mmCIF file of C-alpha atoms in Angstrom:
data_model
loop_
_atom_site.group_PDB
_atom_site.id
_atom_site.type_symbol
_atom_site.label_atom_id
_atom_site.label_comp_id
_atom_site.label_asym_id
_atom_site.label_seq_id
_atom_site.Cartn_x
_atom_site.Cartn_y
_atom_site.Cartn_z
ATOM 1 C CA MET V 1 -0.259 -117.484 54.538
ATOM 2 C CA ASN V 2 -0.523 -120.357 56.607
ATOM 3 C CA LEU V 3 -3.709 -121.677 58.583
ATOM 4 C CA HIS V 4 -3.948 -124.843 60.789
ATOM 5 C CA PHE V 5 -6.690 -126.648 62.193
ATOM 6 C CA ASP V 6 -7.576 -129.480 64.366
ATOM 7 C CA VAL V 7 -9.890 -131.511 63.401
ATOM 8 C CA GLU V 8 -12.087 -133.532 66.191
ATOM 9 C CA GLY V 9 -13.425 -137.309 64.597
ATOM 10 C CA GLY V 10 -17.099 -138.183 65.162
ATOM 11 C CA GLU V 11 -18.044 -134.780 65.357
ATOM 12 C CA PHE V 12 -20.467 -134.070 62.789
ATOM 13 C CA ILE V 13 -21.352 -130.617 63.981
ATOM 14 C CA SER V 14 -18.035 -128.805 64.100
ATOM 15 C CA ALA V 15 -16.974 -130.502 60.570
ATOM 16 C CA GLY V 16 -16.725 -127.694 58.017
ATOM 17 C CA VAL V 17 -15.209 -124.904 60.192
ATOM 18 C CA ALA V 18 -11.121 -125.010 58.633
ATOM 19 C CA SER V 19 -12.699 -125.008 55.539
ATOM 20 C CA SER V 20 -15.558 -122.094 55.513
ATOM 21 C CA LYS V 21 -12.515 -120.305 57.314
ATOM 22 C CA VAL V 22 -10.142 -120.947 54.553
ATOM 23 C CA LYS V 23 -13.054 -119.690 51.997
ATOM 24 C CA LYS V 24 -13.505 -116.383 54.148
ATOM 25 C CA VAL V 25 -10.575 -116.000 53.491
ATOM 26 C CA LEU V 26 -10.224 -116.079 49.596
ATOM 27 C CA LYS V 27 -12.776 -114.138 49.812
ATOM 28 C CA GLN V 28 -10.834 -111.265 51.550
ATOM 29 C CA LEU V 29 -8.630 -111.536 49.062
ATOM 30 C CA ALA V 30 -11.337 -111.232 46.317
ATOM 31 C CA ILE V 31 -10.311 -114.132 44.643
ATOM 32 C CA GLN V 32 -13.139 -115.332 42.276
ATOM 33 C CA PRO V 33 -16.072 -117.393 43.346
ATOM 34 C CA GLU V 34 -15.769 -120.710 41.143
ATOM 35 C CA ILE V 35 -12.161 -121.021 42.306
ATOM 36 C CA ILE V 36 -13.277 -120.654 45.922
ATOM 37 C CA ARG V 37 -16.081 -123.423 45.663
ATOM 38 C CA LYS V 38 -13.486 -125.521 44.388
ATOM 39 C CA ILE V 39 -11.034 -124.974 46.973
ATOM 40 C CA SER V 40 -13.906 -125.064 49.784
ATOM 41 C CA VAL V 41 -15.179 -128.040 48.174
ATOM 42 C CA ALA V 42 -12.830 -130.302 48.250
ATOM 43 C CA MET V 43 -11.229 -129.627 51.342
ATOM 44 C CA TYR V 44 -14.768 -129.841 52.548
ATOM 45 C CA GLU V 45 -14.914 -133.153 51.422
ATOM 46 C CA ALA V 46 -11.657 -133.807 52.925
ATOM 47 C CA GLU V 47 -12.574 -132.543 56.054
ATOM 48 C CA ILE V 48 -15.525 -134.930 55.991
ATOM 49 C CA ASN V 49 -13.864 -138.158 55.589
ATOM 50 C CA MET V 50 -11.574 -136.960 58.199
ATOM 51 C CA VAL V 51 -14.809 -136.610 61.006
ATOM 52 C CA ILE V 52 -16.529 -139.785 59.076
ATOM 53 C CA HIS V 53 -13.403 -142.712 58.814
ATOM 54 C CA ALA V 54 -10.622 -141.286 61.207
ATOM 55 C CA HIS V 55 -11.431 -139.790 64.167
ATOM 56 C CA GLY V 56 -9.803 -136.400 62.837
ATOM 57 C CA GLY V 57 -6.275 -135.256 62.246
ATOM 58 C CA VAL V 58 -4.410 -131.829 61.116
ATOM 59 C CA ILE V 59 -5.101 -129.577 58.540
ATOM 60 C CA ASP V 60 -2.674 -127.003 57.418
ATOM 61 C CA ALA V 61 -3.890 -124.707 54.325
ATOM 62 C CA GLU V 62 -1.263 -122.831 52.855
ATOM 63 C CA ILE V 63 -2.111 -119.389 50.730
ATOM 64 C CA MET V 64 0.535 -118.738 47.787
ATOM 65 C CA PRO V 65 0.203 -115.513 45.802
ATOM 66 C CA ASP V 66 -0.616 -118.388 42.730
ATOM 67 C CA HIS V 67 -2.156 -121.260 44.547
ATOM 68 C CA VAL V 68 -3.960 -122.760 47.583
ATOM 69 C CA HIS V 69 -1.966 -126.016 48.690
ATOM 70 C CA VAL V 70 -4.358 -127.722 51.612
ATOM 71 C CA VAL V 71 -2.497 -130.955 53.523
ATOM 72 C CA LEU V 72 -4.858 -133.016 55.664
ATOM 73 C CA LYS V 73 -3.131 -135.423 57.768
ATOM 74 C CA ASP V 74 -5.326 -138.249 60.099
ATOM 75 C CA GLU V 75 -3.955 -141.435 61.984
ATOM 76 C CA GLY V 76 -6.793 -143.178 60.822
ATOM 77 C CA PRO V 77 -7.229 -146.482 60.096
ATOM 78 C CA GLY V 78 -6.200 -145.833 55.831
ATOM 79 C CA ILE V 79 -7.813 -146.157 53.052
ATOM 80 C CA GLU V 80 -7.070 -149.955 51.811
ATOM 81 C CA ASN V 81 -8.038 -149.479 47.909
ATOM 82 C CA ILE V 82 -7.182 -146.394 46.939
ATOM 83 C CA GLU V 83 -8.241 -147.023 43.467
ATOM 84 C CA LEU V 84 -11.739 -148.219 44.686
ATOM 85 C CA ALA V 85 -12.587 -145.808 46.991
ATOM 86 C CA MET V 86 -11.898 -143.239 44.177
ATOM 87 C CA LYS V 87 -14.874 -144.757 42.441
ATOM 88 C CA ALA V 88 -18.053 -142.635 42.124
ATOM 89 C CA GLY V 89 -20.550 -144.579 44.381
ATOM 90 C CA TYR V 90 -17.861 -146.465 46.911
ATOM 91 C CA SER V 91 -18.437 -145.628 50.452
ATOM 92 C CA THR V 92 -17.728 -147.461 53.942
ATOM 93 C CA ALA V 93 -19.450 -144.763 55.347
ATOM 94 C CA SER V 94 -21.407 -145.693 58.547
ATOM 95 C CA ARG V 95 -25.045 -145.821 58.824
ATOM 96 C CA LEU V 96 -25.505 -142.769 60.661
ATOM 97 C CA ALA V 97 -23.095 -140.647 58.775
ATOM 98 C CA ARG V 98 -25.110 -142.098 55.318
ATOM 99 C CA GLU V 99 -28.450 -140.970 57.040
ATOM 100 C CA MET V 100 -27.069 -137.418 57.242
ATOM 101 C CA GLY V 101 -26.308 -137.279 53.726
ATOM 102 C CA PHE V 102 -22.805 -137.956 53.762
ATOM 103 C CA GLY V 103 -21.535 -141.220 52.290
ATOM 104 C CA ALA V 104 -22.394 -141.329 49.163
ATOM 105 C CA GLY V 105 -19.420 -142.358 47.608
ATOM 106 C CA MET V 106 -19.056 -139.390 45.805
ATOM 107 C CA GLY V 107 -16.340 -137.421 48.661
ATOM 108 C CA LEU V 108 -13.282 -138.160 46.743
ATOM 109 C CA ALA V 109 -14.859 -138.179 43.048
ATOM 110 C CA ASN V 110 -15.787 -134.547 44.011
ATOM 111 C CA MET V 111 -12.173 -133.755 45.114
ATOM 112 C CA LYS V 112 -10.383 -135.469 42.185
ATOM 113 C CA ARG V 113 -12.952 -133.365 40.142
ATOM 114 C CA TYR V 114 -12.009 -129.552 41.867
ATOM 115 C CA ALA V 115 -9.020 -130.317 42.969
ATOM 116 C CA ASP V 116 -6.043 -128.943 40.236
ATOM 117 C CA ILE V 117 -3.737 -131.369 41.477
ATOM 118 C CA LEU V 118 -4.979 -134.271 44.085
ATOM 119 C CA GLN V 119 -2.607 -136.505 46.140
ATOM 120 C CA ILE V 120 -3.927 -139.081 48.299
ATOM 121 C CA GLU V 121 -0.797 -140.884 50.099
ATOM 122 C CA SER V 122 -2.600 -143.772 52.847
ATOM 123 C CA GLU V 123 -1.065 -146.658 54.746
ATOM 124 C CA PRO V 124 -4.013 -149.109 56.323
ATOM 125 C CA GLY V 125 -3.654 -149.160 60.081
ATOM 126 C CA LYS V 126 -1.568 -145.987 59.822
ATOM 127 C CA GLY V 127 -3.426 -142.926 58.069
ATOM 128 C CA THR V 128 -4.025 -140.977 55.339
ATOM 129 C CA THR V 129 -2.825 -137.979 53.661
ATOM 130 C CA VAL V 130 -4.486 -135.610 51.771
ATOM 131 C CA GLU V 131 -2.959 -133.265 49.392
ATOM 132 C CA ILE V 132 -5.226 -130.630 47.437
ATOM 133 C CA THR V 133 -3.370 -127.974 45.240
ATOM 134 C CA VAL V 134 -6.045 -125.371 43.265
ATOM 135 C CA LYS V 135 -4.485 -122.539 41.083
ATOM 136 C CA LEU V 136 -6.052 -119.184 41.647
ATOM 137 C CA TYR V 137 -5.408 -118.204 38.977
ATOM 138 C CA PRO V 138 -5.885 -120.928 36.242
ATOM 139 C CA GLU V 139 -5.861 -118.782 32.750
ATOM 140 C CA GLN V 140 -2.520 -117.259 33.194
ATOM 141 C CA ALA V 141 -1.082 -121.006 34.297
ATOM 142 C CA MET F 1 -37.878 -115.039 41.110
ATOM 143 C CA THR F 2 -36.830 -113.592 44.607
ATOM 144 C CA ILE F 3 -36.524 -115.763 47.635
ATOM 145 C CA ASN F 4 -39.868 -113.602 48.651
ATOM 146 C CA ASP F 5 -41.420 -115.636 45.919
ATOM 147 C CA VAL F 6 -39.894 -119.174 46.265
ATOM 148 C CA GLN F 7 -41.654 -118.492 50.176
ATOM 149 C CA THR F 8 -45.069 -117.558 48.578
ATOM 150 C CA ILE F 9 -45.315 -120.131 46.514
ATOM 151 C CA LEU F 10 -44.511 -122.859 48.580
ATOM 152 C CA LYS F 11 -46.654 -121.141 51.359
ATOM 153 C CA ALA F 12 -43.422 -122.143 53.622
ATOM 154 C CA THR F 13 -42.228 -121.193 56.782
ATOM 155 C CA VAL F 14 -39.191 -119.253 57.182
ATOM 156 C CA VAL F 15 -37.128 -120.313 60.148
ATOM 157 C CA THR F 16 -34.381 -118.068 59.982
ATOM 158 C CA GLN F 17 -33.741 -114.447 60.715
ATOM 159 C CA SER F 18 -31.670 -113.025 57.895
ATOM 160 C CA LEU F 19 -33.324 -110.812 55.247
ATOM 161 C CA TYR F 20 -34.371 -112.006 52.093
ATOM 162 C CA GLU F 21 -36.774 -109.771 50.585
ATOM 163 C CA ASN F 22 -35.581 -109.130 47.147
ATOM 164 C CA ASN F 23 -32.308 -111.780 46.983
ATOM 165 C CA GLU F 24 -32.875 -113.811 43.608
ATOM 166 C CA VAL F 25 -32.528 -117.305 43.270
ATOM 167 C CA LEU F 26 -31.762 -118.459 39.648
ATOM 168 C CA SER F 27 -32.463 -122.365 39.578
ATOM 169 C CA GLY F 28 -33.826 -125.187 41.923
ATOM 170 C CA PHE F 29 -31.937 -128.210 43.196
ATOM 171 C CA VAL F 30 -33.427 -131.282 44.893
ATOM 172 C CA GLY F 31 -31.013 -133.482 46.698
ATOM 173 C CA ASP F 32 -30.495 -135.281 50.370
ATOM 174 C CA LEU F 33 -26.757 -136.240 50.097
ATOM 175 C CA LEU F 34 -24.503 -133.501 50.147
ATOM 176 C CA SER F 35 -21.797 -134.337 48.147
ATOM 177 C CA VAL F 36 -24.120 -134.595 45.159
ATOM 178 C CA VAL F 37 -25.253 -131.341 46.274
ATOM 179 C CA MET F 38 -22.054 -129.817 46.443
ATOM 180 C CA GLY F 39 -21.027 -131.129 43.492
ATOM 181 C CA LYS F 40 -23.618 -129.945 40.976
ATOM 182 C CA ALA F 41 -25.839 -127.494 42.947
ATOM 183 C CA LYS F 42 -25.377 -124.087 41.014
ATOM 184 C CA GLU F 43 -24.606 -120.822 43.242
ATOM 185 C CA GLN F 44 -27.946 -118.969 44.329
ATOM 186 C CA CYS F 45 -30.020 -121.732 43.505
ATOM 187 C CA ALA F 46 -33.173 -122.822 45.715
ATOM 188 C CA TRP F 47 -31.902 -125.828 47.304
ATOM 189 C CA ILE F 48 -34.863 -128.424 48.284
ATOM 190 C CA THR F 49 -33.564 -131.216 50.702
ATOM 191 C CA ILE F 50 -35.170 -133.479 53.305
ATOM 192 C CA GLN F 51 -31.988 -132.780 55.854
ATOM 193 C CA GLY F 52 -32.252 -130.567 58.465
ATOM 194 C CA HIS F 53 -28.957 -130.851 60.300
ATOM 195 C CA ILE F 54 -26.118 -128.325 60.670
ATOM 196 C CA ASN F 55 -24.386 -129.575 58.002
ATOM 197 C CA ILE F 56 -26.200 -128.196 55.170
ATOM 198 C CA ILE F 57 -25.385 -125.006 56.269
ATOM 199 C CA ALA F 58 -21.602 -125.543 55.358
ATOM 200 C CA VAL F 59 -22.854 -127.291 52.276
ATOM 201 C CA GLY F 60 -25.190 -124.109 51.448
ATOM 202 C CA THR F 61 -22.274 -121.293 52.281
ATOM 203 C CA LEU F 62 -19.262 -123.523 50.401
ATOM 204 C CA ILE F 63 -22.218 -123.562 47.253
ATOM 205 C CA ASN F 64 -23.160 -119.585 47.800
ATOM 206 C CA VAL F 65 -27.026 -121.212 48.266
ATOM 207 C CA GLY F 66 -29.739 -118.687 46.907
ATOM 208 C CA CYS F 67 -31.871 -120.213 50.247
ATOM 209 C CA ILE F 68 -32.276 -123.784 51.398
ATOM 210 C CA ILE F 69 -36.445 -125.640 51.832
ATOM 211 C CA VAL F 70 -36.664 -128.070 53.902
ATOM 212 C CA THR F 71 -39.038 -129.904 53.016
ATOM 213 C CA GLU F 72 -41.689 -133.009 54.510
ATOM 214 C CA GLY F 73 -42.194 -131.354 57.454
ATOM 215 C CA PHE F 74 -39.000 -131.996 58.497
ATOM 216 C CA LYS F 75 -37.649 -130.216 61.587
ATOM 217 C CA VAL F 76 -34.509 -127.479 61.352
ATOM 218 C CA ASP F 77 -32.107 -128.320 63.829
ATOM 219 C CA GLU F 78 -31.455 -125.657 66.872
ATOM 220 C CA ASP F 79 -27.546 -125.509 66.153
ATOM 221 C CA ALA F 80 -28.623 -125.021 61.940
ATOM 222 C CA ILE F 81 -31.018 -122.224 62.264
ATOM 223 C CA LYS F 82 -28.136 -120.329 64.758
ATOM 224 C CA LYS F 83 -25.292 -121.137 62.374
ATOM 225 C CA ALA F 84 -27.718 -120.251 59.463
ATOM 226 C CA ASN F 85 -28.314 -116.789 61.165
ATOM 227 C CA GLU F 86 -24.529 -116.259 61.607
ATOM 228 C CA GLU F 87 -23.825 -117.296 57.959
ATOM 229 C CA ASP F 88 -26.799 -115.206 56.494
ATOM 230 C CA ILE F 89 -28.599 -118.022 54.994
ATOM 231 C CA VAL F 90 -32.390 -118.518 54.697
ATOM 232 C CA ILE F 91 -33.713 -121.620 55.684
ATOM 233 C CA MET F 92 -37.325 -122.265 55.133
ATOM 234 C CA THR F 93 -39.626 -125.508 55.544
ATOM 235 C CA THR F 94 -42.983 -126.698 53.985
ATOM 236 C CA GLN F 95 -45.233 -130.108 54.920
ATOM 237 C CA LEU F 96 -44.437 -130.727 50.988
ATOM 238 C CA SER F 97 -42.854 -133.314 49.198
ATOM 239 C CA SER F 98 -39.418 -132.413 47.440
ATOM 240 C CA TYR F 99 -40.790 -133.094 44.380
ATOM 241 C CA GLU F 100 -44.228 -131.312 45.118
ATOM 242 C CA ALA F 101 -41.936 -128.169 46.109
ATOM 243 C CA ALA F 102 -40.087 -128.741 42.898
ATOM 244 C CA ALA F 103 -42.940 -128.982 40.515
ATOM 245 C CA LEU F 104 -44.440 -125.417 42.316
ATOM 246 C CA LEU F 105 -41.377 -123.781 41.343
ATOM 247 C CA SER F 106 -40.985 -125.305 38.124
ATOM 248 C CA ARG F 107 -44.592 -124.029 37.454
ATOM 249 C CA ASP F 108 -43.490 -120.999 38.161
ATOM 250 C CA GLY F 109 -40.491 -120.558 35.903
ATOM 251 C CA LEU F 110 -37.611 -121.530 38.457
ATOM 252 C CA GLU F 111 -35.269 -123.160 35.932
#
């Protein structure tokens, strides 16, 4: 099953629509709650990053029999130093974002923690593509 | 502890419409940084925060929160309440600080 979402930038209000939709679908498929949490938290963090940093973008979520693969693509400013960005606590978020409880510098750390496979490709000035893969039945892998 | 107990202990005001009387909360969590909450809070916890905007509903949904307690007299935004009602999430507000709310729930046995 493929789900496509367009995410608007700067819209804190609508952020989370895509991840909550994917969560609902997985719930209907009776996937284990811990697995659903892994996928939806990793995806929500990536979605929020798109809103905070990159004026939005597009998300494609592919739900396969044994895994979920989510691609989040934006044409934002890109990440200059991915290694530094991955460091827990490092953040470039705006004051507004921080006041709302975002920008703790935990987004990428959470994605890494919850995704089984996390791939980030970024080019400064061009944009960022984040790919998150989570296995649905890890005990069988 | 039930959500009803939480409300009684804190003398909090429930601002949402979802039914909750006998729904259980299994633990407590205090946090205002959403990523920390998403990373660490357990399912069905009583989440204590000063954030009152709509994104707490998204976070609450993702972690299957038991209920959200907004402290320090902070207001919960109207769109957040609307969304919480759609998602069946219970939010209550209190003038207590997060520390006071956590201490009261802890005293009555919430982990």
